[in-house]
Amino acid sequence: MINDLGHGYKIIDNKFILCYESEVFKKFYKTIDFETFKIRDTNAEYDRDGFASTIYFTDKNHVYIQSAFTSFSIIEHAKPDDFKVIDIKKGYTFSNGNYFRHTDKMPFDLSKGKHLNNYHIQVEDKLYFGDVKLIENADLESFVIPYPELIENLALDKNHVFFKGEVIPEADSKTFKILDGCLNGTYYLECDNAFYAKDAKYAYFVRTISNEVKVIKTKSLNDFHFKVIDERGYAFDKEYSYYMGKRSKL
């Protein structure tokens, strides 16, 4: 017996699941109720391998997600009988009195949220990064995202510089600035995610796809600058060149 779920998925004899002839979700077989398992919702976008980039499944007991952002997983605390997709591109869903972003239960009422950009959201008097992380000690009145188009996960207020919702403890928000050479439109490899900055105390290597900002304690801060050479972005001080945050003696 074959139950064709669509989008390449089939249940065979209520015992196993195929996706384009490859068996999938095996470690969940003891949990999935095969008789009621179905595709609940999916988007029209596909990844480079031809798979729908987000699919929600349900059975009589659970809600499941398969996404470019997460492997096949149960959305804990979601119920199949009242599950609703709010925004499939952003991974927003609602069930059992809670909002979810992909598999994460959001700690606030999404309907009260104001998106400042793709990463930062304000909910009443609080700020969150990535919809789930509370940004501690943020001053709402002075909070800004200085480079909202290019460096979306960097923000600052009058007291702190934040990267991915965490304070960069060494950084001085009053003088912190990305080097102009990184922002003038000159192409270099990784120009969409690798930048250099400095403030009154230190220099910094900011890579937006990394987990933290690298502090560069140069002895010639005033001379720290950025230059593109052969389509590669380098920073320089009087003693060293820096490529992707790693220094080499001049």
Tab-separated table of N, CA and C in Angstrom, residues 39-195:
chain	number	residue	atom	x	y	z
A	39	ILE	N	1.168	15.871	5.072
A	39	ILE	CA	1.724	17.211	4.907
A	39	ILE	C	0.636	18.219	5.248
A	40	ARG	N	0.939	19.088	6.196
A	40	ARG	CA	-0.034	20.088	6.635
A	40	ARG	C	0.084	21.382	5.835
A	41	ASP	N	1.327	21.782	5.568
A	41	ASP	CA	1.541	23.024	4.821
A	41	ASP	C	2.958	23.027	4.264
A	42	THR	N	3.144	23.716	3.168
A	42	THR	CA	4.466	23.854	2.568
A	42	THR	C	4.517	25.135	1.769
A	43	ASN	N	5.723	25.595	1.474
A	43	ASN	CA	5.839	26.803	0.654
A	43	ASN	C	6.186	26.436	-0.776
A	44	ALA	N	6.117	27.432	-1.632
A	44	ALA	CA	6.334	27.200	-3.059
A	44	ALA	C	7.790	27.334	-3.458
A	45	GLU	N	8.660	27.664	-2.488
A	45	GLU	CA	10.076	27.834	-2.800
A	45	GLU	C	10.814	26.510	-2.618
A	46	TYR	N	11.827	26.313	-3.436
A	46	TYR	CA	12.586	25.065	-3.385
A	46	TYR	C	14.071	25.372	-3.250
A	47	ASP	N	14.783	24.476	-2.559
A	47	ASP	CA	16.226	24.656	-2.436
A	47	ASP	C	16.913	24.171	-3.707
A	48	ARG	N	18.244	24.255	-3.717
A	48	ARG	CA	18.978	23.944	-4.941
A	48	ARG	C	18.910	22.480	-5.323
A	49	ASP	N	18.498	21.616	-4.382
A	49	ASP	CA	18.352	20.201	-4.696
A	49	ASP	C	16.937	19.834	-5.110
A	50	GLY	N	16.065	20.836	-5.189
A	50	GLY	CA	14.710	20.586	-5.655
A	50	GLY	C	13.716	20.221	-4.577
A	51	PHE	N	14.098	20.350	-3.302
A	51	PHE	CA	13.194	20.035	-2.214
A	51	PHE	C	12.517	21.312	-1.708
A	52	ALA	N	11.256	21.206	-1.319
A	52	ALA	CA	10.572	22.355	-0.722
A	52	ALA	C	11.354	22.806	0.503
A	53	SER	N	11.583	24.118	0.635
A	53	SER	CA	12.480	24.598	1.679
A	53	SER	C	11.876	24.511	3.071
A	54	THR	N	10.556	24.462	3.194
A	54	THR	CA	9.913	24.254	4.489
A	54	THR	C	8.641	23.436	4.293
A	55	ILE	N	8.514	22.359	5.046
A	55	ILE	CA	7.297	21.550	5.031
A	55	ILE	C	6.900	21.261	6.475
A	56	TYR	N	5.626	21.442	6.776
A	56	TYR	CA	5.071	21.050	8.070
A	56	TYR	C	4.244	19.784	7.880
A	57	PHE	N	4.481	18.817	8.748
A	57	PHE	CA	3.714	17.578	8.770
A	57	PHE	C	2.953	17.501	10.093
A	58	THR	N	1.860	16.781	10.089
A	58	THR	CA	1.172	16.467	11.340
A	58	THR	C	0.717	15.014	11.323
A	59	ASP	N	0.572	14.463	12.510
A	59	ASP	CA	-0.209	13.245	12.681
A	59	ASP	C	-1.185	13.535	13.822
A	60	LYS	N	-1.808	12.544	14.372
A	60	LYS	CA	-2.821	12.798	15.393
A	60	LYS	C	-2.229	13.302	16.710
A	61	ASN	N	-0.900	13.181	16.858
A	61	ASN	CA	-0.273	13.524	18.132
A	61	ASN	C	0.691	14.707	18.072
A	62	HIS	N	1.358	14.922	16.927
A	62	HIS	CA	2.458	15.873	16.879
A	62	HIS	C	2.417	16.738	15.624
A	63	VAL	N	3.178	17.852	15.718
A	63	VAL	CA	3.481	18.682	14.560
A	63	VAL	C	4.971	18.539	14.291
A	64	TYR	N	5.327	18.383	13.021
A	64	TYR	CA	6.718	18.175	12.618
A	64	TYR	C	7.107	19.236	11.584
A	65	ILE	N	8.397	19.541	11.548
A	65	ILE	CA	8.907	20.466	10.541
A	65	ILE	C	10.130	19.882	9.867
A	66	GLN	N	10.197	20.037	8.558
A	66	GLN	CA	11.399	19.752	7.763
A	66	GLN	C	11.725	21.047	7.034
A	67	SER	N	12.934	21.592	7.266
A	67	SER	CA	13.231	22.934	6.760
A	67	SER	C	14.702	23.064	6.422
A	68	ALA	N	14.997	24.071	5.617
A	68	ALA	CA	16.392	24.421	5.347
A	68	ALA	C	17.079	24.909	6.613
A	69	PHE	N	16.300	25.303	7.627
A	69	PHE	CA	16.850	25.851	8.865
A	69	PHE	C	16.935	24.815	9.977
A	70	THR	N	16.298	23.673	9.791
A	70	THR	CA	16.337	22.639	10.824
A	70	THR	C	16.052	21.292	10.187
A	71	SER	N	16.677	20.265	10.702
A	71	SER	CA	16.370	18.918	10.239
A	71	SER	C	14.974	18.523	10.723
A	72	PHE	N	14.468	17.419	10.218
A	72	PHE	CA	13.137	16.960	10.587
A	72	PHE	C	13.027	16.853	12.105
A	73	SER	N	12.063	17.572	12.675
A	73	SER	CA	11.949	17.670	14.131
A	73	SER	C	10.491	17.805	14.537
A	74	ILE	N	10.233	17.444	15.774
A	74	ILE	CA	8.928	17.713	16.384
A	74	ILE	C	8.932	19.145	16.928
A	75	ILE	N	7.862	19.883	16.693
A	75	ILE	CA	7.704	21.192	17.327
A	75	ILE	C	7.041	20.947	18.674
A	76	GLU	N	7.856	20.949	19.703
A	76	GLU	CA	7.351	20.667	21.046
A	76	GLU	C	6.325	21.718	21.460
A	77	HIS	N	5.277	21.283	22.162
A	77	HIS	CA	4.199	22.119	22.688
A	77	HIS	C	3.189	22.557	21.626
A	78	ALA	N	3.420	22.208	20.362
A	78	ALA	CA	2.431	22.493	19.315
A	78	ALA	C	1.467	21.322	19.199
A	79	LYS	N	0.198	21.645	18.907
A	79	LYS	CA	-0.825	20.615	18.771
A	79	LYS	C	-1.378	20.586	17.350
A	80	PRO	N	-1.570	19.405	16.794
A	80	PRO	CA	-2.027	19.324	15.407
A	80	PRO	C	-3.435	19.864	15.178
A	81	ASP	N	-4.289	19.832	16.207
A	81	ASP	CA	-5.679	20.231	15.977
A	81	ASP	C	-5.880	21.732	15.821
A	82	ASP	N	-4.959	22.566	16.342
A	82	ASP	CA	-5.137	24.018	16.201
A	82	ASP	C	-3.926	24.696	15.554
A	83	PHE	N	-3.063	23.915	14.924
A	83	PHE	CA	-1.820	24.434	14.343
A	83	PHE	C	-2.112	25.327	13.142
A	84	LYS	N	-1.501	26.533	13.142
A	84	LYS	CA	-1.676	27.475	12.041
A	84	LYS	C	-0.320	28.036	11.615
A	85	VAL	N	-0.125	28.141	10.318
A	85	VAL	CA	1.085	28.767	9.779
A	85	VAL	C	0.803	30.250	9.603
A	86	ILE	N	1.629	31.096	10.238
A	86	ILE	CA	1.467	32.552	10.155
A	86	ILE	C	2.275	33.122	8.997
A	87	ASP	N	3.536	32.734	8.910
A	87	ASP	CA	4.424	33.195	7.831
A	87	ASP	C	5.434	32.076	7.580
A	88	ILE	N	5.231	31.318	6.527
A	88	ILE	CA	6.065	30.135	6.310
A	88	ILE	C	7.492	30.506	5.941
A	89	LYS	N	7.704	31.646	5.282
A	89	LYS	CA	9.058	32.053	4.923
A	89	LYS	C	9.890	32.366	6.163
A	90	LYS	N	9.270	32.968	7.169
A	90	LYS	CA	9.976	33.293	8.407
A	90	LYS	C	9.887	32.174	9.434
A	91	GLY	N	9.091	31.158	9.149
A	91	GLY	CA	8.958	30.047	10.085
A	91	GLY	C	8.014	30.331	11.232
A	92	TYR	N	7.128	31.309	11.095
A	92	TYR	CA	6.208	31.675	12.170
A	92	TYR	C	4.949	30.810	12.122
A	93	THR	N	4.654	30.177	13.255
A	93	THR	CA	3.430	29.390	13.379
A	93	THR	C	2.792	29.676	14.739
A	94	PHE	N	1.558	29.179	14.914
A	94	PHE	CA	0.846	29.388	16.177
A	94	PHE	C	0.108	28.108	16.538
A	95	SER	N	0.172	27.739	17.803
A	95	SER	CA	-0.550	26.575	18.294
A	95	SER	C	-0.527	26.564	19.809
A	96	ASN	N	-1.593	26.059	20.396
A	96	ASN	CA	-1.629	25.821	21.843
A	96	ASN	C	-1.303	27.081	22.641
A	97	GLY	N	-1.720	28.249	22.103
A	97	GLY	CA	-1.497	29.511	22.800
A	97	GLY	C	-0.105	30.084	22.664
A	98	ASN	N	0.730	29.483	21.802
A	98	ASN	CA	2.109	29.935	21.647
A	98	ASN	C	2.436	30.224	20.187
A	99	TYR	N	3.350	31.179	19.998
A	99	TYR	CA	3.943	31.411	18.683
A	99	TYR	C	5.282	30.675	18.626
A	100	PHE	N	5.620	30.195	17.429
A	100	PHE	CA	6.863	29.469	17.224
A	100	PHE	C	7.613	30.059	16.034
A	101	ARG	N	8.943	30.000	16.113
A	101	ARG	CA	9.792	30.286	14.953
A	101	ARG	C	10.571	29.017	14.662
A	102	HIS	N	10.212	28.356	13.592
A	102	HIS	CA	10.722	27.016	13.296
A	102	HIS	C	10.417	26.101	14.486
A	103	THR	N	11.417	25.597	15.187
A	103	THR	CA	11.141	24.702	16.321
A	103	THR	C	11.131	25.428	17.666
A	104	ASP	N	11.476	26.709	17.670
A	104	ASP	CA	11.605	27.441	18.932
A	104	ASP	C	10.288	28.099	19.343
A	105	LYS	N	9.915	27.912	20.594
A	105	LYS	CA	8.756	28.629	21.133
A	105	LYS	C	9.164	30.058	21.438
A	106	MET	N	8.448	31.013	20.901
A	106	MET	CA	8.805	32.411	21.082
A	106	MET	C	8.325	32.897	22.449
A	107	PRO	N	9.130	33.724	23.131
A	107	PRO	CA	8.800	34.123	24.503
A	107	PRO	C	7.897	35.352	24.590
A	108	PHE	N	7.148	35.639	23.525
A	108	PHE	CA	6.274	36.812	23.533
A	108	PHE	C	5.141	36.610	22.537
A	109	ASP	N	4.189	37.530	22.582
A	109	ASP	CA	3.061	37.534	21.662
A	109	ASP	C	3.501	38.212	20.370
A	110	LEU	N	3.648	37.439	19.314
A	110	LEU	CA	4.151	37.978	18.052
A	110	LEU	C	3.270	39.096	17.504
A	111	SER	N	1.994	39.073	17.787
A	111	SER	CA	1.088	40.096	17.269
A	111	SER	C	1.395	41.478	17.848
A	112	LYS	N	2.141	41.516	18.951
A	112	LYS	CA	2.517	42.785	19.566
A	112	LYS	C	3.923	43.228	19.171
A	113	GLY	N	4.573	42.459	18.309
A	113	GLY	CA	5.957	42.741	17.946
A	113	GLY	C	6.081	43.741	16.805
A	114	LYS	N	7.152	44.508	16.865
A	114	LYS	CA	7.495	45.454	15.800
A	114	LYS	C	8.884	45.077	15.288
A	115	HIS	N	8.959	44.612	14.048
A	115	HIS	CA	10.250	44.213	13.481
A	115	HIS	C	11.073	45.453	13.124
A	116	LEU	N	12.285	45.526	13.683
A	116	LEU	CA	13.199	46.606	13.346
A	116	LEU	C	14.011	46.256	12.104
A	117	ASN	N	14.282	44.978	11.921
A	117	ASN	CA	14.857	44.427	10.688
A	117	ASN	C	14.648	42.918	10.747
A	118	ASN	N	15.381	42.151	9.962
A	118	ASN	CA	15.153	40.709	9.916
A	118	ASN	C	15.571	39.984	11.190
A	119	TYR	N	16.375	40.635	12.028
A	119	TYR	CA	16.889	39.973	13.222
A	119	TYR	C	16.388	40.560	14.532
A	120	HIS	N	16.031	41.816	14.545
A	120	HIS	CA	15.662	42.489	15.790
A	120	HIS	C	14.174	42.800	15.804
A	121	ILE	N	13.544	42.515	16.932
A	121	ILE	CA	12.128	42.795	17.088
A	121	ILE	C	11.891	43.441	18.458
A	122	GLN	N	11.063	44.462	18.479
A	122	GLN	CA	10.694	45.126	19.725
A	122	GLN	C	9.292	44.682	20.111
A	123	VAL	N	9.141	44.255	21.359
A	123	VAL	CA	7.848	43.853	21.891
A	123	VAL	C	7.614	44.649	23.165
A	124	GLU	N	6.754	45.662	23.047
A	124	GLU	CA	6.508	46.585	24.150
A	124	GLU	C	7.821	47.206	24.596
A	125	ASP	N	8.279	46.969	25.803
A	125	ASP	CA	9.502	47.624	26.284
A	125	ASP	C	10.717	46.703	26.263
A	126	LYS	N	10.669	45.644	25.440
A	126	LYS	CA	11.785	44.706	25.366
A	126	LYS	C	12.228	44.510	23.922
A	127	LEU	N	13.499	44.147	23.779
A	127	LEU	CA	14.070	43.867	22.467
A	127	LEU	C	14.551	42.424	22.414
A	128	TYR	N	14.359	41.789	21.250
A	128	TYR	CA	14.777	40.400	21.073
A	128	TYR	C	15.596	40.277	19.799
A	129	PHE	N	16.539	39.345	19.832
A	129	PHE	CA	17.317	39.016	18.639
A	129	PHE	C	16.909	37.630	18.162
A	130	GLY	N	16.681	37.506	16.868
A	130	GLY	CA	16.311	36.203	16.321
A	130	GLY	C	14.998	35.685	16.848
A	131	ASP	N	14.149	36.561	17.339
A	131	ASP	CA	12.796	36.252	17.819
A	131	ASP	C	12.749	35.458	19.115
A	132	VAL	N	13.866	35.016	19.638
A	132	VAL	CA	13.840	34.187	20.841
A	132	VAL	C	14.801	34.650	21.931
A	133	LYS	N	15.821	35.436	21.575
A	133	LYS	CA	16.823	35.835	22.567
A	133	LYS	C	16.553	37.255	23.068
A	134	LEU	N	16.294	37.381	24.363
A	134	LEU	CA	16.115	38.699	24.960
A	134	LEU	C	17.453	39.434	24.976
A	135	ILE	N	17.453	40.668	24.479
A	135	ILE	CA	18.668	41.481	24.499
A	135	ILE	C	18.716	42.198	25.848
A	136	GLU	N	19.617	41.760	26.693
A	136	GLU	CA	19.714	42.294	28.046
A	136	GLU	C	20.330	43.695	28.038
A	137	ASN	N	19.836	44.540	28.935
A	137	ASN	CA	20.431	45.861	29.207
A	137	ASN	C	20.415	46.805	28.012
A	138	ALA	N	19.476	46.618	27.091
A	138	ALA	CA	19.379	47.522	25.940
A	138	ALA	C	18.579	48.767	26.312
A	139	ASP	N	19.044	49.911	25.843
A	139	ASP	CA	18.327	51.172	26.043
A	139	ASP	C	17.461	51.431	24.807
A	140	LEU	N	16.149	51.345	24.967
A	140	LEU	CA	15.241	51.439	23.829
A	140	LEU	C	15.334	52.780	23.106
A	141	GLU	N	15.481	53.842	23.847
A	141	GLU	CA	15.457	55.167	23.233
A	141	GLU	C	16.650	55.414	22.324
A	142	SER	N	17.787	54.844	22.645
A	142	SER	CA	18.990	55.087	21.836
A	142	SER	C	19.366	53.895	20.953
A	143	PHE	N	18.582	52.819	20.990
A	143	PHE	CA	18.915	51.600	20.255
A	143	PHE	C	18.771	51.834	18.752
A	144	VAL	N	19.838	51.536	18.004
A	144	VAL	CA	19.820	51.688	16.543
A	144	VAL	C	20.543	50.509	15.900
A	145	ILE	N	20.221	50.273	14.646
A	145	ILE	CA	20.930	49.311	13.813
A	145	ILE	C	21.652	50.146	12.763
A	146	PRO	N	22.941	50.430	12.953
A	146	PRO	CA	23.603	51.448	12.128
A	146	PRO	C	23.774	51.073	10.660
A	147	TYR	N	23.830	49.769	10.367
A	147	TYR	CA	24.019	49.324	8.981
A	147	TYR	C	22.931	48.294	8.653
A	148	PRO	N	21.675	48.729	8.594
A	148	PRO	CA	20.545	47.786	8.550
A	148	PRO	C	20.477	46.925	7.307
A	149	GLU	N	21.041	47.361	6.211
A	149	GLU	CA	20.966	46.579	4.981
A	149	GLU	C	22.095	45.561	4.877
A	150	LEU	N	23.293	45.951	5.316
A	150	LEU	CA	24.482	45.129	5.086
A	150	LEU	C	24.889	44.303	6.298
A	151	ILE	N	24.740	44.872	7.493
A	151	ILE	CA	25.178	44.183	8.716
A	151	ILE	C	23.976	44.150	9.662
A	152	GLU	N	23.070	43.239	9.400
A	152	GLU	CA	21.779	43.247	10.093
A	152	GLU	C	21.856	42.794	11.541
A	153	ASN	N	22.887	42.031	11.896
A	153	ASN	CA	22.923	41.500	13.259
A	153	ASN	C	23.840	42.291	14.187
A	154	LEU	N	24.188	43.515	13.806
A	154	LEU	CA	24.979	44.420	14.640
A	154	LEU	C	24.114	45.607	15.034
A	155	ALA	N	24.091	45.939	16.317
A	155	ALA	CA	23.297	47.062	16.804
A	155	ALA	C	24.050	47.747	17.933
A	156	LEU	N	23.598	48.930	18.300
A	156	LEU	CA	24.202	49.622	19.433
A	156	LEU	C	23.195	50.562	20.085
A	157	ASP	N	23.468	50.904	21.321
A	157	ASP	CA	22.733	51.957	22.008
A	157	ASP	C	23.757	52.885	22.659
A	158	LYS	N	23.324	53.742	23.541
A	158	LYS	CA	24.246	54.717	24.121
A	158	LYS	C	25.304	54.093	25.018
A	159	ASN	N	25.071	52.835	25.423
A	159	ASN	CA	25.988	52.190	26.362
A	159	ASN	C	26.745	50.992	25.808
A	160	HIS	N	26.177	50.319	24.808
A	160	HIS	CA	26.729	49.036	24.378
A	160	HIS	C	26.715	48.901	22.862
A	161	VAL	N	27.611	48.006	22.376
A	161	VAL	CA	27.535	47.497	21.014
A	161	VAL	C	27.105	46.038	21.123
A	162	PHE	N	26.100	45.644	20.332
A	162	PHE	CA	25.545	44.296	20.398
A	162	PHE	C	25.815	43.553	19.093
A	163	PHE	N	26.212	42.300	19.215
A	163	PHE	CA	26.363	41.423	18.059
A	163	PHE	C	25.553	40.164	18.327
A	164	LYS	N	24.595	39.905	17.472
A	164	LYS	CA	23.680	38.777	17.639
A	164	LYS	C	23.023	38.784	19.017
A	165	GLY	N	22.688	39.982	19.472
A	165	GLY	CA	21.971	40.130	20.722
A	165	GLY	C	22.823	40.105	21.969
A	166	GLU	N	24.146	39.923	21.821
A	166	GLU	CA	25.051	39.890	22.959
A	166	GLU	C	25.948	41.125	22.949
A	167	VAL	N	26.275	41.614	24.124
A	167	VAL	CA	27.148	42.772	24.251
A	167	VAL	C	28.583	42.397	23.866
A	168	ILE	N	29.222	43.237	23.055
A	168	ILE	CA	30.660	43.123	22.833
A	168	ILE	C	31.308	43.892	23.980
A	169	PRO	N	31.816	43.220	24.995
A	169	PRO	CA	32.195	43.909	26.235
A	169	PRO	C	33.283	44.954	26.066
A	170	GLU	N	34.174	44.782	25.100
A	170	GLU	CA	35.283	45.722	24.928
A	170	GLU	C	34.881	46.975	24.136
A	171	ALA	N	33.760	46.926	23.439
A	171	ALA	CA	33.446	47.965	22.461
A	171	ALA	C	32.844	49.213	23.110
A	172	ASP	N	33.222	50.368	22.573
A	172	ASP	CA	32.710	51.662	23.007
A	172	ASP	C	31.667	52.136	21.997
A	173	SER	N	30.407	52.145	22.389
A	173	SER	CA	29.326	52.441	21.449
A	173	SER	C	29.367	53.882	20.933
A	174	LYS	N	29.966	54.761	21.701
A	174	LYS	CA	29.995	56.174	21.286
A	174	LYS	C	30.945	56.420	20.116
A	175	THR	N	31.959	55.554	19.951
A	175	THR	CA	32.949	55.771	18.901
A	175	THR	C	33.061	54.598	17.931
A	176	PHE	N	32.307	53.542	18.150
A	176	PHE	CA	32.384	52.346	17.312
A	176	PHE	C	31.887	52.641	15.901
A	177	LYS	N	32.684	52.217	14.897
A	177	LYS	CA	32.321	52.490	13.508
A	177	LYS	C	32.981	51.472	12.584
A	178	ILE	N	32.218	50.963	11.626
A	178	ILE	CA	32.788	50.118	10.575
A	178	ILE	C	33.674	50.984	9.685
A	179	LEU	N	34.835	50.475	9.285
A	179	LEU	CA	35.742	51.254	8.447
A	179	LEU	C	35.095	51.585	7.099
A	180	ASP	N	35.288	52.822	6.671
A	180	ASP	CA	34.634	53.300	5.454
A	180	ASP	C	34.950	52.446	4.239
A	181	GLY	N	36.173	51.952	4.149
A	181	GLY	CA	36.554	51.164	2.986
A	181	GLY	C	35.749	49.893	2.811
A	182	CYS	N	35.139	49.421	3.892
A	182	CYS	CA	34.297	48.221	3.807
A	182	CYS	C	32.915	48.525	3.252
A	183	LEU	N	32.552	49.796	3.230
A	183	LEU	CA	31.171	50.170	2.941
A	183	LEU	C	30.999	51.030	1.703
A	184	ASN	N	32.089	51.281	0.974
A	184	ASN	CA	31.989	52.219	-0.149
A	184	ASN	C	31.597	51.562	-1.465
A	185	GLY	N	31.247	50.279	-1.411
A	185	GLY	CA	30.780	49.594	-2.606
A	185	GLY	C	31.851	48.881	-3.394
A	186	THR	N	33.120	48.997	-2.992
A	186	THR	CA	34.191	48.280	-3.676
A	186	THR	C	34.069	46.785	-3.406
A	187	TYR	N	34.074	45.986	-4.448
A	187	TYR	CA	33.903	44.547	-4.278
A	187	TYR	C	35.169	43.906	-3.703
A	188	TYR	N	34.978	42.993	-2.767
A	188	TYR	CA	36.034	42.097	-2.306
A	188	TYR	C	35.392	40.791	-1.860
A	189	LEU	N	36.175	39.718	-1.848
A	189	LEU	CA	35.648	38.437	-1.420
A	189	LEU	C	35.084	38.543	-0.010
A	190	GLU	N	33.930	37.967	0.213
A	190	GLU	CA	33.236	38.014	1.502
A	190	GLU	C	32.766	39.425	1.853
A	191	CYS	N	32.571	40.276	0.845
A	191	CYS	CA	32.188	41.665	1.147
A	191	CYS	C	30.793	41.777	1.732
A	192	ASP	N	30.031	40.692	1.711
A	192	ASP	CA	28.698	40.722	2.304
A	192	ASP	C	28.674	40.221	3.741
A	193	ASN	N	29.835	39.762	4.255
A	193	ASN	CA	29.796	39.225	5.624
A	193	ASN	C	31.062	39.457	6.445
A	194	ALA	N	32.090	40.078	5.868
A	194	ALA	CA	33.353	40.273	6.598
A	194	ALA	C	33.734	41.752	6.592
A	195	PHE	N	33.887	42.327	7.799
A	195	PHE	CA	34.115	43.760	7.932
A	195	PHE	C	35.112	44.039	9.055
